[in-house]
Amino acid sequence: MSWSSFAPSTRASPATWGRRACFAPAGPAPPAPRGSTSAACRSGAASRTLSAGSDGMLCGWGRVPVAGREVRSEDLEELTRRAVLCRGLGRSYGDSSLPPPSHPVVAATPLADRILSFDGATGRLRAEAGLSLRALNRTFLPRGFYAPVTPGTQLITLGGMVAADVHGKNHHRDGCFGAHVTRLRMRVADGRILECSPEEETELFRATVGGMGLTGHILEVECRLARVPSTWIVAESERIHDVDRFIDGLKEAGVRWPYTMGWIDCLSRGSLLGRGILMKGRWAEPDEAPPGLPRPRRRPSVPLVLPGWVINRWTVRAFNAAFFRCHLPRVRRRLVDPESFFYPLDAIGHWNRMYGPRGFTQYQCVLPESAGRGAARRFLELLTRRGGASMLCVIKDCGAEGIGLLSFPKPGISIALDIPIRDDTQDLVDALNELVVTERGRIYLAKDQFTRPAHFRAMEPRLEEWTCIRRKWDPEGRLRSAQSVRLLADRP
């Protein structure tokens, strides 16, 4: 694939991209779409540096703030020289991208978003860590490629995808994002810049994939994109009436469908415990898809933070019942655009404001196959007893464990739910974690803000090996976050 034919889609615009990616391939390059310099030309020139969080506070997507501010630059090498933590677009729900108390400045990567090289024959991409998944998808989908693994939002960066080792609806088939990463360029704690891969500096690579940014600052990511037959998704959905049938349905659907997940009414009880909607998808074949690209969607936004009483047990119960009944009893099949299928919540700007001024947390765990289907039932029974009312409760089938030493999924059932922060939120998370420890499951660090260190250690038998590798590369514990202070006893 020649670079002369490779340029940003004419359908993309600043209004739909937020910010256009810049191209700097090793060979002859097309004109830079935003007029910025190439890596070679930029050498020795002052890069644009911006500060964010000027009110002195930063938060994750859950909107629980800490003291801090971002510093941004197009030059990641310069930006990370003295940084203790990097941050992408701030979509991790908890405190993993928030600074420790003694060092409130974080290095934010979104300005460093250039695509450095792409091989159209193999789908191999190399890009700066600040490239957003949305920019990647909108650039490459018209050319027959898409991210091989994608979580529930595309408003994240490549570096963040590696740090969290994100997974998606196809985990039962394709694993985590780290399985598709072929090389990383990093700055480690002593200031050196080096590369690691599954074959080179293997320990560092495995500790970095899913390591939440604590083993080094990711500067560049090389990964394999997936080739897709069209720009549309064939989606099916159907009602499921209890959790046992849900687990059976996920297993059966996973044989035929690459993408599967379900929405659960987590307030249903008795014989209806775990009822919900099972959703399946696959890329449409060329003869099934309409010509051209899906049109970009208009994006409404929640204009202000709603009062805390808006989302409560009664409003959630009414919403969940209506959402379940609005789906017809029969199987529903339709053709949808990828953004609607993969990222339904991205269609609503600032949707996190719905949870009120105290914000929210998302709790996500995986319950292993060895615990049996009874583990999912026990989890949902505990949740309903403790009043864990949530409009968003998602169940997925997880496949093989990832290559990262702290990667989240393993064979079993994953359950994720939004929890508005109230006075009893810590008690609820403690109770859920006790059950997860008993069932030999674990939680997802990219979502967590309330897990206690003792629970995390009990869930994570791999922690000792990961800690040894981290100490080898950072013996002074220089790289840290608010989450590592809370969970790993890092110095504040």
Short mmCIF file of C-alpha atoms in Angstrom, two decimals:
data_model
loop_
_atom_site.label_atom_id
_atom_site.label_comp_id
_atom_site.label_asym_id
_atom_site.label_seq_id
_atom_site.Cartn_x
_atom_site.Cartn_y
_atom_site.Cartn_z
CA MET A 1 0.00 0.00 0.00
CA SER A 2 1.62 3.26 -1.08
CA TRP A 3 1.52 6.29 1.14
CA SER A 4 0.52 8.46 -1.79
CA SER A 5 -2.87 6.75 -1.72
CA PHE A 6 -3.16 6.84 2.06
CA ALA A 7 -4.75 9.99 3.43
CA PRO A 8 -7.44 10.73 5.99
CA SER A 9 -10.97 9.99 4.85
CA THR A 10 -12.66 12.92 3.17
CA ARG A 11 -15.68 12.18 5.36
CA ALA A 12 -13.70 13.03 8.48
CA SER A 13 -13.69 16.59 9.68
CA PRO A 14 -12.70 18.42 12.85
CA ALA A 15 -16.35 18.34 13.90
CA THR A 16 -16.53 14.57 13.75
CA TRP A 17 -12.98 13.67 14.72
CA GLY A 18 -12.37 16.13 17.51
CA ARG A 19 -8.79 16.25 16.21
CA ARG A 20 -7.37 14.72 13.07
CA ALA A 21 -4.50 12.23 13.20
CA CYS A 22 -1.25 13.25 11.55
CA PHE A 23 0.80 10.95 9.33
CA ALA A 24 4.56 10.57 9.40
CA PRO A 25 5.53 7.32 7.62
CA ALA A 26 9.13 6.23 7.21
CA GLY A 27 8.96 6.66 3.44
CA PRO A 28 7.43 9.43 1.32
CA ALA A 29 4.55 10.88 3.27
CA PRO A 30 1.29 12.46 2.18
CA PRO A 31 0.64 16.06 3.19
CA ALA A 32 0.00 16.32 6.92
CA PRO A 33 -3.74 16.91 7.34
CA ARG A 34 -3.39 19.46 10.12
CA GLY A 35 -0.27 21.15 8.89
CA SER A 36 1.99 19.85 11.62
CA THR A 37 5.57 18.81 11.11
CA SER A 38 6.87 15.29 10.66
CA ALA A 39 8.98 13.67 13.35
CA ALA A 40 12.16 14.61 11.52
CA CYS A 41 11.14 18.20 10.87
CA ARG A 42 9.91 18.62 14.40
CA SER A 43 13.30 17.75 15.87
CA GLY A 44 14.75 20.81 17.56
CA ALA A 45 11.54 22.80 17.16
CA ALA A 46 9.38 23.84 20.06
CA SER A 47 6.28 21.66 20.29
CA ARG A 48 2.92 22.93 21.39
CA THR A 49 2.38 22.46 25.12
CA LEU A 50 -0.97 22.93 26.82
CA SER A 51 -2.24 22.64 30.39
CA ALA A 52 -5.62 21.23 31.39
CA GLY A 53 -7.33 20.91 34.74
CA SER A 54 -6.62 24.57 35.43
CA ASP A 55 -9.09 24.51 38.34
CA GLY A 56 -6.58 22.28 40.09
CA MET A 57 -8.72 19.13 39.91
CA LEU A 58 -8.71 16.03 37.69
CA CYS A 59 -11.11 13.11 37.59
CA GLY A 60 -11.72 9.88 35.74
CA TRP A 61 -14.92 9.12 33.87
CA GLY A 62 -16.64 8.43 37.19
CA ARG A 63 -16.23 12.15 38.04
CA VAL A 64 -14.60 11.64 41.45
CA PRO A 65 -11.95 14.40 41.56
CA VAL A 66 -8.46 14.62 43.01
CA ALA A 67 -5.98 17.49 43.04
CA GLY A 68 -4.12 17.53 39.74
CA ARG A 69 -3.64 18.95 36.27
CA GLU A 70 -2.60 17.74 32.83
CA VAL A 71 0.31 18.95 30.73
CA ARG A 72 0.02 18.12 27.02
CA SER A 73 2.53 18.22 24.20
CA GLU A 74 3.01 16.79 20.72
CA ASP A 75 6.47 15.65 21.82
CA LEU A 76 6.02 12.64 24.10
CA GLU A 77 9.75 12.17 24.61
CA GLU A 78 10.04 15.64 26.12
CA LEU A 79 6.70 15.42 27.93
CA THR A 80 7.60 12.22 29.78
CA ARG A 81 11.11 13.16 30.96
CA ARG A 82 10.00 14.00 34.49
CA ALA A 83 6.51 12.50 34.52
CA VAL A 84 5.41 9.92 37.08
CA LEU A 85 2.22 9.04 35.17
CA CYS A 86 0.80 9.30 31.66
CA ARG A 87 -2.89 9.78 30.91
CA GLY A 88 -4.83 9.47 27.67
CA LEU A 89 -8.39 10.73 27.29
CA GLY A 90 -9.39 10.10 30.90
CA ARG A 91 -11.95 7.38 30.22
CA SER A 92 -10.85 4.95 32.91
CA TYR A 93 -13.62 5.11 35.47
CA GLY A 94 -11.63 5.21 38.69
CA ASP A 95 -8.27 6.54 39.84
CA SER A 96 -5.84 4.65 37.58
CA SER A 97 -5.13 7.74 35.45
CA LEU A 98 -5.09 10.17 38.37
CA PRO A 99 -1.88 11.47 39.97
CA PRO A 100 -0.53 10.62 43.41
CA PRO A 101 -1.00 13.36 46.04
CA SER A 102 2.65 14.47 46.08
CA HIS A 103 2.99 14.83 42.30
CA PRO A 104 -0.25 16.34 40.91
CA VAL A 105 0.96 16.86 37.32
CA VAL A 106 0.26 14.12 34.75
CA ALA A 107 1.60 13.87 31.20
CA ALA A 108 -1.42 13.75 28.88
CA THR A 109 -0.81 12.14 25.49
CA PRO A 110 -3.69 13.11 23.13
CA LEU A 111 -1.68 15.70 21.16
CA ALA A 112 0.83 12.99 20.19
CA ASP A 113 -1.50 11.20 17.78
CA ARG A 114 0.44 10.64 14.56
CA ILE A 115 0.21 7.48 12.49
CA LEU A 116 3.83 6.56 11.82
CA SER A 117 3.51 3.61 9.44
CA PHE A 118 0.99 1.14 8.08
CA ASP A 119 1.40 -2.02 6.02
CA GLY A 120 -1.74 -2.67 3.98
CA ALA A 121 -0.68 -6.24 3.22
CA THR A 122 -0.43 -7.32 6.85
CA GLY A 123 -2.55 -4.71 8.65
CA ARG A 124 0.39 -3.75 10.84
CA LEU A 125 0.11 -0.23 12.25
CA ARG A 126 2.62 1.85 14.19
CA ALA A 127 1.37 5.03 15.85
CA GLU A 128 2.02 7.39 18.72
CA ALA A 129 0.41 6.45 22.01
CA GLY A 130 -2.00 9.41 21.96
CA LEU A 131 -3.83 8.30 18.80
CA SER A 132 -7.49 7.84 19.69
CA LEU A 133 -9.37 4.68 18.82
CA ARG A 134 -12.01 6.82 17.11
CA ALA A 135 -9.42 8.39 14.81
CA LEU A 136 -7.97 4.96 14.09
CA ASN A 137 -11.34 3.43 13.25
CA ARG A 138 -12.52 6.32 11.10
CA THR A 139 -9.25 6.37 9.19
CA PHE A 140 -8.99 2.65 8.50
CA LEU A 141 -12.59 1.41 8.21
CA PRO A 142 -12.94 2.89 4.67
CA ARG A 143 -9.79 0.93 3.79
CA GLY A 144 -11.12 -2.39 5.07
CA PHE A 145 -9.51 -2.49 8.53
CA TYR A 146 -10.75 -2.04 12.09
CA ALA A 147 -9.39 -2.38 15.61
CA PRO A 148 -9.02 -6.11 16.35
CA VAL A 149 -10.38 -5.63 19.88
CA THR A 150 -12.45 -2.70 21.07
CA PRO A 151 -14.01 -1.89 24.45
CA GLY A 152 -17.31 -0.04 24.93
CA THR A 153 -15.91 3.39 24.07
CA GLN A 154 -13.68 4.60 21.26
CA LEU A 155 -12.80 7.81 23.11
CA ILE A 156 -9.57 6.26 24.38
CA THR A 157 -5.95 6.23 23.24
CA LEU A 158 -3.74 3.43 21.99
CA GLY A 159 -1.50 3.84 25.01
CA GLY A 160 -4.47 3.50 27.34
CA MET A 161 -5.65 0.41 25.48
CA VAL A 162 -2.29 -1.25 26.14
CA ALA A 163 -2.08 -0.09 29.76
CA ALA A 164 -5.51 -1.54 30.56
CA ASP A 165 -5.19 -4.43 28.07
CA VAL A 166 -8.74 -3.72 27.00
CA HIS A 167 -11.15 -6.42 25.89
CA GLY A 168 -14.45 -6.38 24.06
CA LYS A 169 -17.43 -8.36 22.84
CA ASN A 170 -15.13 -10.75 20.96
CA HIS A 171 -12.94 -11.79 23.87
CA HIS A 172 -14.16 -15.38 23.68
CA ARG A 173 -12.55 -15.53 20.21
CA ASP A 174 -9.85 -12.90 19.89
CA GLY A 175 -8.66 -12.22 23.42
CA CYS A 176 -7.48 -8.85 24.73
CA PHE A 177 -5.88 -6.01 22.78
CA GLY A 178 -2.45 -7.07 24.03
CA ALA A 179 -2.67 -10.26 21.96
CA HIS A 180 -2.54 -8.06 18.85
CA VAL A 181 0.28 -5.75 20.00
CA THR A 182 3.60 -6.61 18.36
CA ARG A 183 5.93 -3.94 19.78
CA LEU A 184 6.03 -1.02 22.22
CA ARG A 185 8.38 1.94 22.44
CA MET A 186 8.66 3.14 26.03
CA ARG A 187 10.45 5.44 28.42
CA VAL A 188 11.29 3.51 31.58
CA ALA A 189 11.79 4.98 35.05
CA ASP A 190 15.53 5.66 34.71
CA GLY A 191 14.89 7.81 31.63
CA ARG A 192 16.00 5.37 28.94
CA ILE A 193 13.88 4.88 25.83
CA LEU A 194 13.71 1.30 24.61
CA GLU A 195 11.49 -1.15 22.75
CA CYS A 196 9.89 -4.33 24.00
CA SER A 197 7.81 -7.05 22.38
CA PRO A 198 6.75 -10.66 22.93
CA GLU A 199 10.27 -11.62 21.79
CA GLU A 200 12.41 -8.74 23.13
CA GLU A 201 12.45 -7.63 26.79
CA THR A 202 9.57 -10.06 27.21
CA GLU A 203 9.17 -9.56 30.96
CA LEU A 204 8.77 -5.81 30.56
CA PHE A 205 6.30 -6.31 27.72
CA ARG A 206 4.11 -8.69 29.74
CA ALA A 207 4.22 -6.42 32.79
CA THR A 208 3.31 -3.35 30.70
CA VAL A 209 0.33 -4.90 28.90
CA GLY A 210 -2.38 -4.48 31.53
CA GLY A 211 0.10 -2.85 33.94
CA MET A 212 -1.87 0.42 34.21
CA GLY A 213 1.07 2.61 33.16
CA LEU A 214 3.21 1.67 36.17
CA THR A 215 6.14 0.05 34.33
CA GLY A 216 6.98 2.90 31.95
CA HIS A 217 5.54 5.59 29.69
CA ILE A 218 4.26 4.17 26.40
CA LEU A 219 5.41 6.37 23.51
CA GLU A 220 4.52 4.30 20.44
CA VAL A 221 2.40 1.22 19.80
CA GLU A 222 2.72 -1.29 16.98
CA CYS A 223 -0.25 -3.60 16.49
CA ARG A 224 -2.12 -5.65 13.89
CA LEU A 225 -5.47 -4.36 12.67
CA ALA A 226 -8.24 -6.75 11.64
CA ARG A 227 -9.34 -6.92 8.02
CA VAL A 228 -13.13 -6.53 7.69
CA PRO A 229 -15.35 -7.35 4.68
CA SER A 230 -17.57 -4.25 4.84
CA THR A 231 -18.33 -1.13 6.84
CA TRP A 232 -21.52 -2.51 8.44
CA ILE A 233 -22.49 -4.92 11.22
CA VAL A 234 -25.21 -7.58 11.15
CA ALA A 235 -26.71 -7.54 14.66
CA GLU A 236 -29.20 -9.84 16.36
CA SER A 237 -30.83 -9.47 19.76
CA GLU A 238 -33.32 -11.48 21.79
CA ARG A 239 -34.94 -11.58 25.19
CA ILE A 240 -33.47 -13.93 27.79
CA HIS A 241 -35.56 -14.76 30.86
CA ASP A 242 -33.03 -15.81 33.54
CA VAL A 243 -29.32 -15.95 34.25
CA ASP A 244 -28.91 -19.68 33.55
CA ARG A 245 -30.37 -19.30 30.08
CA PHE A 246 -28.20 -16.21 29.62
CA ILE A 247 -25.02 -18.18 30.22
CA ASP A 248 -26.22 -20.93 27.88
CA GLY A 249 -27.15 -18.32 25.28
CA LEU A 250 -23.72 -16.66 25.43
CA LYS A 251 -21.97 -20.01 24.99
CA GLU A 252 -24.18 -21.07 22.08
CA ALA A 253 -23.97 -17.68 20.35
CA GLY A 254 -20.19 -17.58 20.73
CA VAL A 255 -19.82 -20.55 18.38
CA ARG A 256 -21.42 -18.66 15.48
CA TRP A 257 -21.02 -15.00 16.36
CA PRO A 258 -17.69 -13.20 16.92
CA TYR A 259 -19.29 -10.47 19.05
CA THR A 260 -21.59 -11.34 21.97
CA MET A 261 -22.73 -9.62 25.17
CA GLY A 262 -25.86 -9.04 27.17
CA TRP A 263 -27.71 -6.39 29.15
CA ILE A 264 -29.13 -7.60 32.47
CA ASP A 265 -31.96 -6.22 34.56
CA CYS A 266 -30.08 -6.45 37.84
CA LEU A 267 -33.20 -5.68 39.90
CA SER A 268 -35.14 -8.73 38.70
CA ARG A 269 -35.56 -11.49 41.28
CA GLY A 270 -36.72 -15.06 41.75
CA SER A 271 -37.37 -16.99 38.55
CA LEU A 272 -36.57 -13.84 36.54
CA LEU A 273 -33.17 -13.26 38.17
CA GLY A 274 -30.76 -12.18 35.45
CA ARG A 275 -33.30 -11.59 32.71
CA GLY A 276 -32.17 -9.29 29.92
CA ILE A 277 -31.28 -8.87 26.26
CA LEU A 278 -28.67 -11.02 24.52
CA MET A 279 -26.89 -9.18 21.68
CA LYS A 280 -24.80 -10.72 18.90
CA GLY A 281 -22.97 -9.29 15.93
CA ARG A 282 -20.68 -9.97 12.99
CA TRP A 283 -19.28 -7.94 10.13
CA ALA A 284 -21.65 -7.91 7.15
CA GLU A 285 -20.48 -9.57 3.97
CA PRO A 286 -20.21 -7.32 0.89
CA ASP A 287 -23.46 -8.62 -0.60
CA GLU A 288 -25.31 -7.84 2.67
CA ALA A 289 -24.05 -4.29 3.11
CA PRO A 290 -25.27 -1.09 1.45
CA PRO A 291 -22.72 0.87 -0.56
CA GLY A 292 -20.68 3.63 1.04
CA LEU A 293 -19.83 4.49 4.61
CA PRO A 294 -22.24 4.92 7.53
CA ARG A 295 -23.10 8.56 8.09
CA PRO A 296 -21.62 10.15 11.24
CA ARG A 297 -24.23 10.43 13.96
CA ARG A 298 -25.40 13.61 15.61
CA ARG A 299 -24.32 13.53 19.25
CA PRO A 300 -26.72 14.92 21.85
CA SER A 301 -25.22 15.80 25.19
CA VAL A 302 -26.26 15.89 28.83
CA PRO A 303 -25.95 19.66 29.40
CA LEU A 304 -25.52 19.68 33.17
CA VAL A 305 -24.97 17.48 36.19
CA LEU A 306 -28.32 15.99 37.22
CA PRO A 307 -29.49 15.99 40.84
CA GLY A 308 -28.37 12.95 42.78
CA TRP A 309 -31.93 11.71 43.39
CA VAL A 310 -32.72 11.24 39.69
CA ILE A 311 -31.16 7.77 39.54
CA ASN A 312 -32.56 5.70 42.39
CA ARG A 313 -33.98 2.23 42.94
CA TRP A 314 -37.44 3.17 41.66
CA THR A 315 -36.37 5.03 38.51
CA VAL A 316 -33.90 2.25 37.66
CA ARG A 317 -36.59 -0.39 38.17
CA ALA A 318 -38.95 1.49 35.84
CA PHE A 319 -36.25 1.98 33.20
CA ASN A 320 -35.11 -1.65 33.31
CA ALA A 321 -38.65 -3.00 33.02
CA ALA A 322 -39.42 -0.69 30.09
CA PHE A 323 -36.15 -1.51 28.30
CA PHE A 324 -36.80 -5.25 28.62
CA ARG A 325 -40.41 -5.04 27.45
CA CYS A 326 -39.63 -2.72 24.53
CA HIS A 327 -37.72 -5.56 22.93
CA LEU A 328 -40.10 -7.83 21.03
CA PRO A 329 -40.23 -11.47 22.20
CA ARG A 330 -38.90 -12.68 18.84
CA VAL A 331 -35.30 -12.50 17.64
CA ARG A 332 -34.56 -9.13 16.05
CA ARG A 333 -32.03 -8.85 13.20
CA ARG A 334 -30.84 -5.59 11.66
CA LEU A 335 -27.97 -3.93 9.85
CA VAL A 336 -26.22 -1.27 11.95
CA ASP A 337 -23.18 0.96 11.70
CA PRO A 338 -20.16 -0.10 13.78
CA GLU A 339 -20.25 2.92 16.10
CA SER A 340 -23.86 2.21 17.09
CA PHE A 341 -23.03 -1.44 17.73
CA PHE A 342 -19.73 -1.10 19.57
CA TYR A 343 -20.12 2.30 21.27
CA PRO A 344 -23.78 3.07 22.03
CA LEU A 345 -22.93 5.30 25.00
CA ASP A 346 -20.50 7.40 22.95
CA ALA A 347 -23.59 8.72 21.15
CA ILE A 348 -24.43 10.77 24.25
CA GLY A 349 -21.94 13.43 25.25
CA HIS A 350 -21.16 13.76 28.97
CA TRP A 351 -23.49 10.89 29.86
CA ASN A 352 -21.56 10.52 33.12
CA ARG A 353 -23.32 13.66 34.36
CA MET A 354 -26.52 11.64 34.78
CA TYR A 355 -25.21 10.13 38.01
CA GLY A 356 -25.30 13.36 39.96
CA PRO A 357 -22.73 15.55 41.72
CA ARG A 358 -21.08 12.70 43.64
CA GLY A 359 -20.34 10.76 40.47
CA PHE A 360 -20.32 6.99 40.05
CA THR A 361 -18.08 3.97 39.86
CA GLN A 362 -18.23 0.99 37.56
CA TYR A 363 -17.64 -2.39 39.13
CA GLN A 364 -16.46 -5.18 36.85
CA CYS A 365 -15.42 -8.68 37.81
CA VAL A 366 -14.82 -12.00 36.11
CA LEU A 367 -16.16 -15.17 37.73
CA PRO A 368 -14.15 -18.18 36.55
CA GLU A 369 -15.53 -21.21 34.76
CA SER A 370 -14.33 -23.34 37.67
CA ALA A 371 -16.91 -21.61 39.90
CA GLY A 372 -19.73 -22.77 37.63
CA ARG A 373 -22.87 -20.91 36.61
CA GLY A 374 -23.91 -20.74 40.25
CA ALA A 375 -21.31 -18.01 40.80
CA ALA A 376 -23.13 -15.60 38.48
CA ARG A 377 -26.41 -16.39 40.21
CA ARG A 378 -24.86 -15.80 43.65
CA PHE A 379 -23.39 -12.50 42.45
CA LEU A 380 -26.73 -11.23 41.14
CA GLU A 381 -28.58 -12.40 44.27
CA LEU A 382 -26.10 -10.49 46.44
CA LEU A 383 -26.43 -7.43 44.22
CA THR A 384 -30.23 -7.37 44.45
CA ARG A 385 -30.16 -7.96 48.22
CA ARG A 386 -27.76 -5.06 48.70
CA GLY A 387 -29.82 -2.72 46.53
CA GLY A 388 -27.28 -2.39 43.71
CA ALA A 389 -29.68 -0.64 41.33
CA SER A 390 -28.08 -0.06 37.93
CA MET A 391 -29.44 0.77 34.49
CA LEU A 392 -26.23 -0.54 32.93
CA CYS A 393 -25.37 -4.11 33.87
CA VAL A 394 -23.44 -6.03 31.20
CA ILE A 395 -22.60 -9.73 31.03
CA LYS A 396 -19.97 -11.21 28.71
CA ASP A 397 -18.35 -14.57 28.05
CA CYS A 398 -14.58 -14.40 28.52
CA GLY A 399 -12.04 -16.59 26.76
CA ALA A 400 -8.40 -17.38 27.44
CA GLU A 401 -6.31 -15.34 29.87
CA GLY A 402 -4.34 -12.48 28.33
CA ILE A 403 -0.56 -12.27 27.98
CA GLY A 404 -0.33 -9.36 30.42
CA LEU A 405 0.59 -10.28 33.97
CA LEU A 406 -2.27 -8.15 35.33
CA SER A 407 -4.67 -8.51 32.39
CA PHE A 408 -8.24 -8.75 33.60
CA PRO A 409 -10.14 -11.51 31.75
CA LYS A 410 -9.88 -15.25 32.17
CA PRO A 411 -12.25 -18.05 31.10
CA GLY A 412 -15.59 -17.41 32.74
CA ILE A 413 -18.34 -14.82 32.97
CA SER A 414 -17.70 -11.09 33.28
CA ILE A 415 -20.30 -8.83 34.91
CA ALA A 416 -20.02 -5.02 34.90
CA LEU A 417 -22.38 -2.46 36.38
CA ASP A 418 -22.53 1.27 37.07
CA ILE A 419 -23.00 2.20 40.73
CA PRO A 420 -23.94 5.78 41.70
CA ILE A 421 -21.77 6.87 44.61
CA ARG A 422 -23.73 6.96 47.84
CA ASP A 423 -22.88 6.67 51.52
CA ASP A 424 -22.99 2.86 51.32
CA THR A 425 -20.98 2.39 48.09
CA GLN A 426 -17.84 1.22 49.88
CA ASP A 427 -19.86 -1.39 51.81
CA LEU A 428 -21.45 -2.65 48.58
CA VAL A 429 -18.09 -2.96 46.81
CA ASP A 430 -16.63 -4.73 49.86
CA ALA A 431 -19.46 -7.27 49.80
CA LEU A 432 -19.09 -7.89 46.07
CA ASN A 433 -15.32 -8.27 46.44
CA GLU A 434 -15.73 -10.79 49.26
CA LEU A 435 -17.84 -12.93 46.96
CA VAL A 436 -15.40 -12.53 44.06
CA VAL A 437 -12.50 -13.60 46.29
CA THR A 438 -14.49 -16.64 47.44
CA GLU A 439 -15.24 -17.59 43.82
CA ARG A 440 -11.56 -17.06 42.83
CA GLY A 441 -12.44 -14.26 40.44
CA ARG A 442 -10.89 -10.81 40.04
CA ILE A 443 -11.76 -7.19 39.28
CA TYR A 444 -10.85 -4.90 36.36
CA LEU A 445 -8.39 -2.20 37.43
CA ALA A 446 -9.47 0.22 34.67
CA LYS A 447 -12.87 0.48 36.37
CA ASP A 448 -11.92 0.31 40.04
CA GLN A 449 -11.88 3.05 42.66
CA PHE A 450 -13.07 1.33 45.85
CA THR A 451 -11.31 -2.05 46.15
CA ARG A 452 -9.27 -2.50 49.32
CA PRO A 453 -5.64 -3.69 49.11
CA ALA A 454 -6.37 -6.93 51.00
CA HIS A 455 -9.12 -7.88 48.55
CA PHE A 456 -6.92 -7.11 45.55
CA ARG A 457 -4.04 -9.20 46.88
CA ALA A 458 -6.39 -12.10 47.55
CA MET A 459 -7.72 -11.95 43.98
CA GLU A 460 -4.38 -11.60 42.22
CA PRO A 461 -1.91 -14.51 42.56
CA ARG A 462 0.09 -12.99 39.68
CA LEU A 463 0.78 -9.79 41.63
CA GLU A 464 4.06 -10.99 43.16
CA GLU A 465 5.60 -11.81 39.76
CA TRP A 466 4.41 -8.49 38.30
CA THR A 467 5.78 -6.57 41.32
CA CYS A 468 9.21 -8.19 40.97
CA ILE A 469 9.42 -7.11 37.32
CA ARG A 470 8.21 -3.61 38.17
CA ARG A 471 10.88 -3.26 40.88
CA LYS A 472 13.55 -4.43 38.45
CA TRP A 473 12.71 -1.56 36.08
CA ASP A 474 11.73 1.00 38.72
CA PRO A 475 13.52 0.14 41.99
CA GLU A 476 12.73 3.53 43.54
CA GLY A 477 9.00 3.33 42.79
CA ARG A 478 9.08 6.55 40.81
CA LEU A 479 6.17 5.76 38.47
CA ARG A 480 2.90 5.69 40.34
CA SER A 481 -0.74 6.77 40.36
CA ALA A 482 -3.53 7.45 42.82
CA GLN A 483 -4.62 3.85 42.26
CA SER A 484 -1.18 2.39 42.96
CA VAL A 485 -0.96 4.44 46.17
CA ARG A 486 -4.32 3.01 47.24
CA LEU A 487 -3.84 -0.62 46.19
CA LEU A 488 -0.08 -1.22 46.19
CA ALA A 489 1.09 0.96 49.09
CA ASP A 490 3.17 3.16 46.77
CA ARG A 491 4.47 6.33 48.38
CA PRO A 492 1.98 9.18 48.11
#
